[in-house]
Short mmCIF file of C-alpha atoms and ligand atoms in Angstrom, two decimals:
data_model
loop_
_atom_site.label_atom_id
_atom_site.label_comp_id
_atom_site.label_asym_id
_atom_site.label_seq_id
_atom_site.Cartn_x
_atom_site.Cartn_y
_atom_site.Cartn_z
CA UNK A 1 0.00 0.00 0.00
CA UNK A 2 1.16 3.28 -0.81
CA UNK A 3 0.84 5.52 2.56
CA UNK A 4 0.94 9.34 2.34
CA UNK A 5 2.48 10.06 5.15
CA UNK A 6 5.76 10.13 5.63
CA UNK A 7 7.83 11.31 8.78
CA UNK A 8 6.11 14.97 9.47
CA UNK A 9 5.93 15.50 5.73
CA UNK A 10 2.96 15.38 3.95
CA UNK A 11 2.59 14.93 0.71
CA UNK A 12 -0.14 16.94 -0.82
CA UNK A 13 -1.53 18.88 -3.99
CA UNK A 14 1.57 21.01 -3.81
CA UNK A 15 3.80 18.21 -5.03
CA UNK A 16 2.65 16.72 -7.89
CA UNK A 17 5.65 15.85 -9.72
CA UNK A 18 9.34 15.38 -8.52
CA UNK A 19 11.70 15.72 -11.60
CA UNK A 20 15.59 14.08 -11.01
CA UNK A 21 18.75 14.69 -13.01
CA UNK A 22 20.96 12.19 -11.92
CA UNK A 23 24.48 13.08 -12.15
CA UNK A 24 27.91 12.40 -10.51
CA UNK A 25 27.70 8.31 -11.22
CA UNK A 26 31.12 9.17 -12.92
CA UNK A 27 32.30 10.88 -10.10
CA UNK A 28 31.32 8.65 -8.13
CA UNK A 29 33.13 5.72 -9.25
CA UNK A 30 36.15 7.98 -9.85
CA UNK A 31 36.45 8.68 -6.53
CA UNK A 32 36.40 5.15 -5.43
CA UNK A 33 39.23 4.35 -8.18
CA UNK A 34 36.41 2.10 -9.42
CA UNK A 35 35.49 1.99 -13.61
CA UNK A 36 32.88 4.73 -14.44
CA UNK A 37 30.34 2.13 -15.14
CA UNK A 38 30.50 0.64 -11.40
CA UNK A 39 29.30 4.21 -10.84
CA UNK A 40 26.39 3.81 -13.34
CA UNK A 41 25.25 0.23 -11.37
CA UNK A 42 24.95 1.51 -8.35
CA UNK A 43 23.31 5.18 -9.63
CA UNK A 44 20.64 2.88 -11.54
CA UNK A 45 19.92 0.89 -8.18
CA UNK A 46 19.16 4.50 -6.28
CA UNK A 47 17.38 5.13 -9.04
CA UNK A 48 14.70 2.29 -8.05
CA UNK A 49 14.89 2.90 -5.03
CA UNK A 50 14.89 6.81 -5.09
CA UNK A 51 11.43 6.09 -7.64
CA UNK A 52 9.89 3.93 -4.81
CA UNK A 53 10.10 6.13 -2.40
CA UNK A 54 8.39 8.90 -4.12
CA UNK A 55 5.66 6.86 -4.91
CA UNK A 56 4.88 5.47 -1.83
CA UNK A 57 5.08 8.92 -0.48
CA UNK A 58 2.56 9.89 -2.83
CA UNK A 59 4.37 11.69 -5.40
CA UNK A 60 1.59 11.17 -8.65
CA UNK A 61 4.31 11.32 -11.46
CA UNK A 62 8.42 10.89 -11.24
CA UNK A 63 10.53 12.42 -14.27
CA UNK A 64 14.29 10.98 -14.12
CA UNK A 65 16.94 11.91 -17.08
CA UNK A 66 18.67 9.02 -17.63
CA UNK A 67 20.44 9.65 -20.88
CA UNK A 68 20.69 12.85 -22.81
CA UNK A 69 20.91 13.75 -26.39
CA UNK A 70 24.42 14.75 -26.05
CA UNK A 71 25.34 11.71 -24.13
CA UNK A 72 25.72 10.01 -27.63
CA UNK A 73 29.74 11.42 -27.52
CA UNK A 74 30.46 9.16 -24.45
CA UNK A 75 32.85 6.24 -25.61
CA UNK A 76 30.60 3.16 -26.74
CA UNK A 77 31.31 0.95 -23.50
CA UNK A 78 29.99 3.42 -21.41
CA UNK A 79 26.74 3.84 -23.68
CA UNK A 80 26.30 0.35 -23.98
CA UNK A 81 26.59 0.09 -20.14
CA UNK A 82 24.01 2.27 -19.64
CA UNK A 83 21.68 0.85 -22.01
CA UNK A 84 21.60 -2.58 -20.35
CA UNK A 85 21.29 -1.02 -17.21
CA UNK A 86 18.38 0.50 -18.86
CA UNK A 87 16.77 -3.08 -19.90
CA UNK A 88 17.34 -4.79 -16.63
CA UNK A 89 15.25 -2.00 -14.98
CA UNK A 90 12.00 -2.75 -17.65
CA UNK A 91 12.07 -5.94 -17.22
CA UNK A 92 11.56 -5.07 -12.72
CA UNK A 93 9.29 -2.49 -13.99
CA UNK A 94 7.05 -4.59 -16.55
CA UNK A 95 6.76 -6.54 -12.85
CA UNK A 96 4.97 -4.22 -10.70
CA UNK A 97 1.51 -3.16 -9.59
CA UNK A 98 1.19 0.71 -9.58
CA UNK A 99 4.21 1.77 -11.84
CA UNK A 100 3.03 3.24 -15.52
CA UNK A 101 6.32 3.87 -17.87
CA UNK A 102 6.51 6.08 -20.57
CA UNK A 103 9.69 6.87 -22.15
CA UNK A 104 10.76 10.43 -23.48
CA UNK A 105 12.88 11.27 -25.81
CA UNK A 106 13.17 10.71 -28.87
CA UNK A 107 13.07 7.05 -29.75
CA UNK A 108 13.50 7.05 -33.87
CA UNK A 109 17.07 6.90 -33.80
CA UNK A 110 17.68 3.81 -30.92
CA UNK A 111 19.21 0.49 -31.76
CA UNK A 112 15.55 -0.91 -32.84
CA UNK A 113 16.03 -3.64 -30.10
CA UNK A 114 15.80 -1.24 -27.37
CA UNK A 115 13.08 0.98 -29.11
CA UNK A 116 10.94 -2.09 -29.35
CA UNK A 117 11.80 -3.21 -25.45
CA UNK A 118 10.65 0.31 -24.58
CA UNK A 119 7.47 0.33 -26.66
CA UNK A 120 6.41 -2.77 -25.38
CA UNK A 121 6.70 -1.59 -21.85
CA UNK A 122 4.59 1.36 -22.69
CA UNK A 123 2.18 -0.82 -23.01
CA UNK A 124 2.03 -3.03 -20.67
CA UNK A 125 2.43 -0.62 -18.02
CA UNK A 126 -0.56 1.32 -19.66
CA UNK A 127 -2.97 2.48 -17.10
CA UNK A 128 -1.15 1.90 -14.08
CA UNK A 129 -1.40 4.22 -11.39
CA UNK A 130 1.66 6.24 -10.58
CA UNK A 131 2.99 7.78 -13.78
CA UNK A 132 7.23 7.46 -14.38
CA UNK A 133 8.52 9.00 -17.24
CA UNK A 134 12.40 7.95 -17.82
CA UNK A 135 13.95 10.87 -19.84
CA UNK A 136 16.33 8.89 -23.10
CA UNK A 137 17.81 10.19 -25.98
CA UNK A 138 16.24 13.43 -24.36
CA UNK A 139 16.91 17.11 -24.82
CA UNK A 140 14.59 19.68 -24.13
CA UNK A 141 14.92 22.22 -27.06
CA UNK A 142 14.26 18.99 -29.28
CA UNK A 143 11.63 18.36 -27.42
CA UNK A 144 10.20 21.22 -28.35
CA UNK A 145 10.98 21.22 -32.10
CA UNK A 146 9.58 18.07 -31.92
CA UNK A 147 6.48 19.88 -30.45
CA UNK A 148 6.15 22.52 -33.01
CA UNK A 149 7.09 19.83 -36.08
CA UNK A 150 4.03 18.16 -35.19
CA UNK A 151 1.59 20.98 -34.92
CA UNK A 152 2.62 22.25 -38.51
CA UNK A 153 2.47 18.39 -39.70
CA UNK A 154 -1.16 18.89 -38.06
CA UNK A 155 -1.81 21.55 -40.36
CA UNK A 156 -1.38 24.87 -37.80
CA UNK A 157 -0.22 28.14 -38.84
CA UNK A 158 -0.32 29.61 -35.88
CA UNK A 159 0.33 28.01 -32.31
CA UNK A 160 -0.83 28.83 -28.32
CA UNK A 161 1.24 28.11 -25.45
CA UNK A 162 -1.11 25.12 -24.85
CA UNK A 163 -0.76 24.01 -28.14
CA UNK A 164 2.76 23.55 -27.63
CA UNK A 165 1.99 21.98 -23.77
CA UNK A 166 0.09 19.74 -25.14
CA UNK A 167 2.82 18.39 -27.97
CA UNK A 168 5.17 17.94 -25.16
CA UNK A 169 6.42 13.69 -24.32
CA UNK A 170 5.22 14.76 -20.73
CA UNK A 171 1.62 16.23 -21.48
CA UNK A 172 -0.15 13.80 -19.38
CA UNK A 173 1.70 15.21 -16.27
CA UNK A 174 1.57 18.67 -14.97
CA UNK A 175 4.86 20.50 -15.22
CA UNK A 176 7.46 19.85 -12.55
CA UNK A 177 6.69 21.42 -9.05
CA UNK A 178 10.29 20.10 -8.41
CA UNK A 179 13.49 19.53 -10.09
CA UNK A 180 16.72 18.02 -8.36
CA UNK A 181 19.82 17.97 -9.42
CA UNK A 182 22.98 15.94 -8.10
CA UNK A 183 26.88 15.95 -7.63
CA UNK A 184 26.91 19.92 -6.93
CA UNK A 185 26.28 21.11 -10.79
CA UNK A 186 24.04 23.85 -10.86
CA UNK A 187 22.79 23.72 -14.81
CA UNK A 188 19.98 22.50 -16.82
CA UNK A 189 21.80 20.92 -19.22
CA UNK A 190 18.86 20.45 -21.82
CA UNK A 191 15.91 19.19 -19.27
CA UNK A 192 12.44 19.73 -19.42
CA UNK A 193 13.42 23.41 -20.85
CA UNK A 194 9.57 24.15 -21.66
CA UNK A 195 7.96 22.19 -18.49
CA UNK A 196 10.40 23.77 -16.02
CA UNK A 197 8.88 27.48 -16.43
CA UNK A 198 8.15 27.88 -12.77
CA UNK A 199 9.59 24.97 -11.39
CA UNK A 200 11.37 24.84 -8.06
CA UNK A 201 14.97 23.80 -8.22
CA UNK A 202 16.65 21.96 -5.62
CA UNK A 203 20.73 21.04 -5.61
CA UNK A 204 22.40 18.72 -3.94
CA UNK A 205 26.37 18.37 -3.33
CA UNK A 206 25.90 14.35 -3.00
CA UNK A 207 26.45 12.23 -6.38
CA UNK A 208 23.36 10.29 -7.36
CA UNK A 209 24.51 6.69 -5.68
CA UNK A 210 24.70 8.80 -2.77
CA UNK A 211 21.21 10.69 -2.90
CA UNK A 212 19.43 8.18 -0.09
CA UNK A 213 15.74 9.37 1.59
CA UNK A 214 17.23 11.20 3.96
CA UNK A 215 18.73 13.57 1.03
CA UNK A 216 15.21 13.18 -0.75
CA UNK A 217 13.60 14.40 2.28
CA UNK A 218 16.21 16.98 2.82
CA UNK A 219 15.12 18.12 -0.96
CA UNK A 220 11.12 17.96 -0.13
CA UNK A 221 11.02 19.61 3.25
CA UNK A 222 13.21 22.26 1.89
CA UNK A 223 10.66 22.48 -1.20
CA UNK A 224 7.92 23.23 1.62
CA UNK A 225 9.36 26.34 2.70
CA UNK A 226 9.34 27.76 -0.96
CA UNK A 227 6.61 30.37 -1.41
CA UNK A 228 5.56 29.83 -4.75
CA UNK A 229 4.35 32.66 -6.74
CA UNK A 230 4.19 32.23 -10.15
CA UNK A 231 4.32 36.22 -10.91
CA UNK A 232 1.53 36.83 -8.39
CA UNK A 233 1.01 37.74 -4.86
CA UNK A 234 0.37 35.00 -2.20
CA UNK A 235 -2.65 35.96 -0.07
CA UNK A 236 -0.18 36.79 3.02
CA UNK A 237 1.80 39.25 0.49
CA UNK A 238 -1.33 41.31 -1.00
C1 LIG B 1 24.93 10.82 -14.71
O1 LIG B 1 26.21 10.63 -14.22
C2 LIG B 1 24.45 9.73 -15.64
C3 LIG B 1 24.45 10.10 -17.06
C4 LIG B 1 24.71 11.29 -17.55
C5 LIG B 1 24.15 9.03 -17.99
P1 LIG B 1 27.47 11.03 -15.08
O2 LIG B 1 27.87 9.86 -15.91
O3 LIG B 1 27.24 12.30 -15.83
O4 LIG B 1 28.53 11.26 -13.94
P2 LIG B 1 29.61 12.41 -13.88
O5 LIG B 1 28.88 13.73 -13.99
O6 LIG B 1 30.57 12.20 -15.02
O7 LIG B 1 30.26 12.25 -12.54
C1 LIG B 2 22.84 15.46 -17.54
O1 LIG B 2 24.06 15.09 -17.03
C2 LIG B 2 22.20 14.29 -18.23
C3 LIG B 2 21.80 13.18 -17.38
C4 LIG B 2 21.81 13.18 -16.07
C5 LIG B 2 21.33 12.02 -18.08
P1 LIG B 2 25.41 15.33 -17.84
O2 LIG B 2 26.50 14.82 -16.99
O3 LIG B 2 25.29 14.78 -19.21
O4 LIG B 2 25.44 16.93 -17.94
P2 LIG B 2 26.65 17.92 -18.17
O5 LIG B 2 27.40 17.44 -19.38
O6 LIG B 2 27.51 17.89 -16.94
O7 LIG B 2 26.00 19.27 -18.37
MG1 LIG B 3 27.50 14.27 -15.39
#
């Protein structure tokens, strides 16, 4: 059972959707004198357990960026590394209850092995409950290009903000209330660049392996003393 309480947090309306870039699996390892993709293991193990957490906390819909567009200049080892990382996790996924997956990015140019894995996992996730969208072969202004490619393919001259909303890999989910980033870089490098419009950021100093619940909560309890604004007033400001 998924229970919404958890320590004196409370989950609620406020936070929807948790977004994670993961980085500092290299680092990691590095630091350990350990091959890069030692670091990648143990990063995809937080990963599931990092995902779990949120969900049983009540967290509606997880985005984590697993691989970016630019990753494609790592050398082939490490790619490959990641990628079967990637396959052992849908085949635990395709296993659960409550766990819907839905892959963003774009998925035209993948080995067609892995495009067809992922795809098939779409659907038999379909309809499950809490919503995870793993971010691969993703970059956010393609994304968007993506976006506007298929309005004009749909015949539109002219396009609205929720036009473009809409278009996006992540339209089922509302945008981000929260996005975390590891291993003390403080960038965006190509995430969720249209979704993360009034986002809340959140940094940690910890590499991903590292980033355990008591990190997460560190992140969410620190997310609950934002005041959000969204280029209004809150009723206490007016
Ligand atoms: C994040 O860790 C995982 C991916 C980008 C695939 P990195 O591999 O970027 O780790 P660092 O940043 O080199 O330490
Ligand atoms: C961002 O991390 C991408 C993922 C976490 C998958 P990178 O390690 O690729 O980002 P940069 O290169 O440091 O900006
Ligand atoms: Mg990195």
């Amino acid at each position: 059972m998924f229970s919404k309480k958890q320590k004196n947090v409370i989950i609620d309306d406020r936070l929807k959707h948790i977004a994670f870039i993961m980085d500092g699996n290299g680092r990691w390892a590095k630091k350990r004198l350990l091959p890069r993709m030692v670091g990648h293991k143990y990063g995809a193990q937080n990963f599931k357990n990092i995902v779990k957490y949120c969900f049983e906390m009540g967290i509606e819909s997880v985005t984590t960026y697993a691989f970016s567009t630019e990753n494609w200049s790592r050398p082939q080892a490490e790619i490959d590394s990641i990628i079967n990382l990637l396959k052992e996790y849908i085949e635990v996924v395709k296993q659960e209850e409550k766990v819907r997956i839905i892959f963003i990015g774009d998925k035209s140019n993948l080995p067609s092995d892995l495009a067809r894995i992922m795809i098939e996992a779409e659907e038999i996730t379909m309809g499950r409950e809490k919503k995870l969208y793993i971010a691969f072969n993703y970059g956010g202004r393609a994304e968007i290009v993506n976006a506007c490619n298929s309005l004009i393919a749909e015949g539109k001259t002219k396009v609205t903000e929720s036009d473009i909303s809409s278009h996006m890999y992540t339209a089922e989910a509302p945008d981000p209330d929260l996005i975390i980033r590891t291993a003390g870089e403080y960038r965006i490098s190509n995430f969720l660049l249209w979704q993360c419009a009034y986002s809340e950021f959140y940094f940690a100093e910890v590499f991903w392996p590292d980033f355990d619940k008591k990190e997460l909560m560190k992140a969410i309890e620190n997310f609950y003393t934002r005041k959000r604004r969204f280029g209004g007033l809150n009723k206490d400001e007016e």
